[in-house]
Amino acid sequence: DSNVAPKLFVPKFEDYQKVYNEIASRLEEKEDYDDGSYGPVLVRLAWHASGTYDKETGTGGSNGATMRFSPESDHGANAGLKAARDFLEPVKAKFPWITYSDLWILAGVCAIQEMMGPTIPYRAGRQDRDVAACTPDGRLPDAAQAQDHLRNIFYRMGFNDQEIVALCGAHALGRCHTDRSGYSGPWTFSPTVLTNDYYKLLIEEKWQWKKWNGPKQYEDKKTQTLMMLPADMAIIQDKKFKEWVKVYAADNDKFFEDFSAVVKKLFELGVPFKEGTETWTFKPVNA
Ligand code: CCH
């Protein structure tokens, strides 16, 4: 009957769980990619989509997925994130009703949970925006800088010192790539499992400048296989930050609790959720 309006598909929790399951099932599909998982680079994509937020102007944040477009895709900080965006294309093709901006954040949530991290509560409702909503370059942190810079960048997003340190624990995951950031190597011995090892290593290991032609970074004296960025080292060089590093190094449960809360906050920066939007928690596949 042509007089009847077509029924709008309104996705429910079960539909998002299906997308979650699809991402989870693909995380380790390419054995030769990095340490065997796309998880870390998906977390970085979700973070860089969100971390452009400016609380003063309300611009940036995870609503929009504007990193699909140049100039934002070409910002130095986003080098290499095409791997994560491309990874998610077949998922978008299978579930075309989900927005890119909800998909990227769902992928970040999925990656953290599947890499044995805490549950990250999720709300849907991000809308994709066009190239005009791209944020200016320089909103994400510069790894070569120290505590003043970290505070400027993260205070602009609306985070405090404790939250900054909790967020940095994500560097337990993944690695640096010379063809992306110029830096090299992983922060921990288990880059596809979320633990509080980043904090433990910061405190317990001796760190020295790596002797090489690349950008200034640290290596652990003992094995010379792990790395820290100057920005990572800043959180034990700063007294107030270091207090939180000690808390998280000593207590993985406390880290997980605070990490879950601060990542949820990060992933919702700048999103105008409709009133009454439900908060969901997805069931892990790899539990
Ligand atoms: Fe990060 N991060 N990050 N980071 N990051 C890099 C990689 C990852 C900084 C710099 C870098 C957070 C905070 C900061 C991840 C998650 C988070 C790289 C290497 C640099 C450089 C990129 C490459 O070469 O591939 C700086 C500076 C800060 C300041 O605080 C926060 C916050 C998060 C998430 C909550 C993850 C995960 C990676 C690994 C990506 C991969 O491909 O393995």
XYZ file of C-alpha atoms and ligand atoms in Angstrom:
330
model
C 0.000 0.000 0.000
C 1.760 3.141 -1.190
C -0.107 5.303 1.335
C 1.649 3.623 4.258
C 4.911 5.262 5.308
C 7.864 2.851 5.179
C 8.671 1.471 8.599
C 11.796 3.034 10.078
C 14.268 0.530 11.455
C 14.927 1.515 15.040
C 17.958 -0.446 16.248
C 17.818 -1.830 19.778
C 20.398 -3.107 22.261
C 20.395 -6.539 20.556
C 21.290 -4.943 17.233
C 24.286 -3.109 18.728
C 25.368 -6.316 20.474
C 25.423 -7.949 17.011
C 27.744 -5.213 15.759
C 29.892 -5.695 18.875
C 30.068 -9.437 18.210
C 31.031 -8.856 14.580
C 33.908 -6.555 15.577
C 35.024 -8.978 18.299
C 35.084 -11.882 15.861
C 37.308 -9.913 13.463
C 39.856 -8.489 15.919
C 42.386 -11.254 15.379
C 41.567 -12.101 11.762
C 44.965 -10.952 10.448
C 47.625 -12.840 12.365
C 50.486 -10.811 10.944
C 49.019 -7.429 11.922
C 51.168 -6.009 14.745
C 50.834 -8.200 17.858
C 47.976 -10.174 16.303
C 45.065 -7.878 17.128
C 43.406 -4.747 15.747
C 42.246 -3.983 19.288
C 44.879 -1.357 20.166
C 44.515 0.685 16.981
C 40.713 0.664 17.399
C 41.120 2.085 20.908
C 43.376 4.804 19.464
C 40.777 5.606 16.771
C 37.991 6.012 19.348
C 40.254 8.167 21.529
C 41.361 10.460 18.690
C 37.768 10.826 17.499
C 36.799 11.955 21.029
C 39.880 13.837 22.208
C 39.356 16.795 19.869
C 36.688 18.105 22.238
C 36.881 21.684 23.465
C 34.599 22.350 26.423
C 34.605 26.143 25.841
C 33.241 26.029 22.297
C 31.557 22.613 22.474
C 33.312 21.681 19.225
C 34.974 18.351 18.445
C 34.341 15.140 20.333
C 33.052 11.764 19.253
C 29.894 13.106 17.599
C 30.575 13.421 13.888
C 33.344 11.001 12.878
C 34.911 13.896 10.983
C 38.257 12.069 10.829
C 36.811 10.419 7.702
C 37.690 13.656 5.921
C 40.763 15.638 5.077
C 42.112 17.816 6.692
C 41.395 15.925 9.967
C 42.497 12.545 8.570
C 45.822 14.145 7.591
C 46.594 15.668 10.985
C 49.939 14.320 12.172
C 48.416 12.907 15.354
C 46.066 10.737 13.270
C 48.787 9.097 11.176
C 48.071 5.390 10.756
C 44.442 5.488 11.862
C 43.341 4.650 8.331
C 44.144 1.047 9.305
C 41.437 1.215 11.975
C 38.904 3.031 9.793
C 39.438 0.557 6.937
C 39.147 -2.377 9.342
C 35.644 -1.181 10.265
C 34.375 -0.684 6.683
C 33.104 -4.267 6.245
C 31.306 -3.952 9.590
C 29.642 -0.713 8.446
C 28.676 -2.467 5.177
C 27.048 -5.328 7.105
C 25.201 -2.991 9.505
C 24.584 0.150 7.410
C 22.127 1.591 9.948
C 24.874 2.395 12.478
C 26.545 5.809 12.180
C 30.327 5.904 11.768
C 30.599 7.886 14.971
C 28.640 5.292 17.002
C 30.565 2.487 15.251
C 34.029 3.877 16.021
C 33.182 4.290 19.698
C 31.503 0.880 19.871
C 34.700 -0.569 18.365
C 36.761 1.121 21.087
C 34.478 -0.303 23.780
C 34.604 -3.754 22.176
C 38.404 -3.685 21.853
C 38.910 -2.728 25.515
C 36.514 -5.407 26.770
C 37.861 -8.118 24.456
C 41.429 -7.319 25.548
C 40.362 -8.291 29.082
C 39.691 -4.743 30.192
C 36.771 -3.532 32.309
C 33.211 -3.152 31.065
C 32.740 0.234 29.405
C 29.096 1.404 29.541
C 27.867 2.677 26.165
C 25.148 4.956 24.860
C 24.188 5.184 21.179
C 23.009 8.291 19.379
C 26.004 9.944 17.708
C 25.276 11.569 14.367
C 27.778 11.764 11.523
C 28.665 15.289 10.468
C 30.298 16.621 7.333
C 33.706 18.045 6.523
C 32.725 21.482 7.851
C 32.764 20.017 11.401
C 36.449 18.959 11.170
C 38.451 20.293 14.104
C 41.651 22.319 13.681
C 45.015 20.584 14.003
C 46.722 20.621 17.398
C 43.916 19.479 19.692
C 45.465 16.076 20.494
C 48.504 15.705 22.742
C 52.061 15.968 21.431
C 54.165 13.034 22.638
C 57.335 15.140 22.733
C 55.941 17.419 25.435
C 55.527 17.207 29.210
C 53.104 17.876 32.076
C 52.152 21.502 31.291
C 51.134 20.499 27.795
C 49.208 17.437 29.038
C 47.288 19.628 31.494
C 46.501 22.229 28.810
C 45.228 19.601 26.393
C 43.250 17.436 28.841
C 41.850 20.301 30.946
C 40.460 21.701 27.651
C 38.504 18.427 27.298
C 37.292 18.756 30.895
C 39.502 16.191 32.661
C 41.350 16.522 35.989
C 44.773 15.182 37.039
C 43.459 11.821 38.273
C 41.541 11.316 35.041
C 44.585 12.204 32.916
C 46.666 9.549 34.653
C 43.873 6.960 34.431
C 43.508 7.582 30.689
C 47.239 7.172 30.063
C 46.974 3.569 31.309
C 45.625 2.771 27.838
C 49.274 2.677 26.801
C 49.419 -0.794 28.323
C 47.962 -1.585 24.901
C 49.532 -1.438 21.489
C 52.730 0.033 20.221
C 54.339 2.926 18.390
C 55.123 2.611 14.690
C 58.004 4.395 12.964
C 55.829 4.868 9.865
C 53.002 6.462 11.880
C 54.234 8.606 14.779
C 57.954 8.036 14.188
C 58.303 6.415 17.629
C 59.000 2.720 18.034
C 57.926 -0.170 20.239
C 55.386 -1.278 22.850
C 54.984 0.027 26.411
C 54.395 -3.390 28.004
C 55.136 -7.091 27.440
C 51.419 -7.846 26.819
C 50.223 -5.217 24.344
C 46.948 -6.989 23.591
C 45.846 -7.433 27.221
C 44.795 -4.471 29.354
C 46.539 -4.470 32.745
C 48.026 -1.863 35.092
C 51.507 -2.854 33.881
C 52.058 0.561 32.298
C 52.106 2.133 35.781
C 54.142 -0.671 37.330
C 56.778 -0.429 34.632
C 56.924 3.369 34.889
C 57.738 3.053 38.581
C 59.752 -0.139 38.756
C 61.967 -0.030 35.676
C 64.941 2.191 35.019
C 64.359 4.276 31.907
C 67.071 5.715 29.698
C 67.110 7.698 26.459
C 67.099 5.353 23.465
C 70.118 5.864 21.270
C 68.839 6.060 17.749
C 68.130 8.451 14.895
C 64.405 8.671 15.649
C 62.536 11.107 17.893
C 63.553 11.320 21.568
C 62.032 8.406 23.500
C 62.912 6.244 26.467
C 63.730 2.537 26.626
C 63.865 0.238 29.643
C 67.450 -0.305 30.750
C 66.992 -4.011 31.460
C 65.618 -5.388 28.176
C 65.715 -2.362 25.861
C 62.516 -3.662 24.261
C 59.939 -1.449 25.965
C 59.379 2.253 25.417
C 58.035 5.395 27.050
C 57.273 8.669 25.298
C 58.457 11.928 26.866
C 54.738 12.575 27.606
C 54.487 9.204 29.426
C 57.540 9.969 31.540
C 55.977 13.314 32.483
C 53.406 11.532 34.633
C 56.095 10.268 36.998
C 58.128 13.474 36.808
C 55.154 15.502 38.038
C 54.475 15.030 41.769
C 50.685 15.270 41.551
C 50.457 12.907 38.605
C 52.865 10.468 40.239
C 50.593 10.023 43.272
C 47.986 8.536 40.908
C 50.558 6.428 39.077
C 51.366 4.833 42.464
C 47.689 4.215 43.223
C 47.101 2.453 39.898
C 50.399 0.529 40.006
C 49.367 -0.926 43.365
C 45.737 -1.731 42.590
C 44.526 -3.109 39.255
C 40.878 -3.143 40.407
C 41.035 0.557 41.240
C 42.630 1.218 37.840
C 39.878 -0.731 36.047
C 37.141 1.096 37.952
C 38.563 4.555 37.231
C 39.565 3.665 33.664
C 36.033 2.512 32.849
C 34.527 5.745 34.177
C 36.991 8.053 32.455
C 36.845 6.227 29.115
C 33.037 6.451 29.162
C 33.381 10.190 29.783
C 35.962 10.517 26.976
C 33.836 8.581 24.504
C 30.790 10.789 25.213
C 32.493 14.186 24.885
C 30.409 16.540 22.779
C 27.554 14.099 22.165
C 24.057 15.602 22.455
C 22.280 12.436 23.622
C 18.497 12.570 23.577
C 16.966 12.668 27.021
C 16.319 9.196 28.352
C 18.973 7.490 26.176
C 19.644 4.095 27.767
C 23.096 3.077 28.952
C 24.064 -0.408 27.771
C 26.786 -2.861 28.670
C 27.798 -5.368 26.041
C 28.455 -8.992 26.781
C 32.098 -9.854 26.048
C 32.708 -12.638 23.539
C 36.240 -13.479 24.686
C 35.428 -13.898 28.402
Fe 48.294 7.206 22.882
N 49.817 7.220 21.545
N 48.843 9.045 23.536
N 46.707 7.235 24.134
N 47.716 5.415 22.160
C 50.143 6.220 20.668
C 49.548 4.993 20.560
C 48.433 4.615 21.296
C 49.907 9.765 23.104
C 50.732 9.460 22.031
C 50.694 8.258 21.349
C 46.381 8.239 24.999
C 47.173 9.343 25.305
C 48.299 9.707 24.604
C 46.649 4.676 22.613
C 45.659 5.115 23.460
C 45.688 6.325 24.140
C 51.255 6.635 19.872
C 51.914 5.804 18.793
C 51.603 7.887 20.294
C 52.743 8.753 19.766
C 51.154 5.871 17.473
C 51.784 4.964 16.435
O 52.947 5.202 16.095
O 51.109 4.019 15.986
C 50.083 10.933 23.947
C 51.150 11.990 23.792
C 49.111 10.887 24.880
C 48.947 11.877 25.967
O 48.425 11.623 27.002
C 45.076 7.995 25.540
C 44.344 8.910 26.508
C 44.637 6.800 24.999
C 43.340 6.066 25.195
C 42.523 6.218 26.205
C 46.715 3.335 22.068
C 45.772 2.172 22.373
C 47.849 3.301 21.234
C 48.389 2.106 20.459
C 47.915 2.120 19.017
C 48.406 0.953 18.203
O 48.244 1.021 16.985
O 48.960 -0.012 18.738
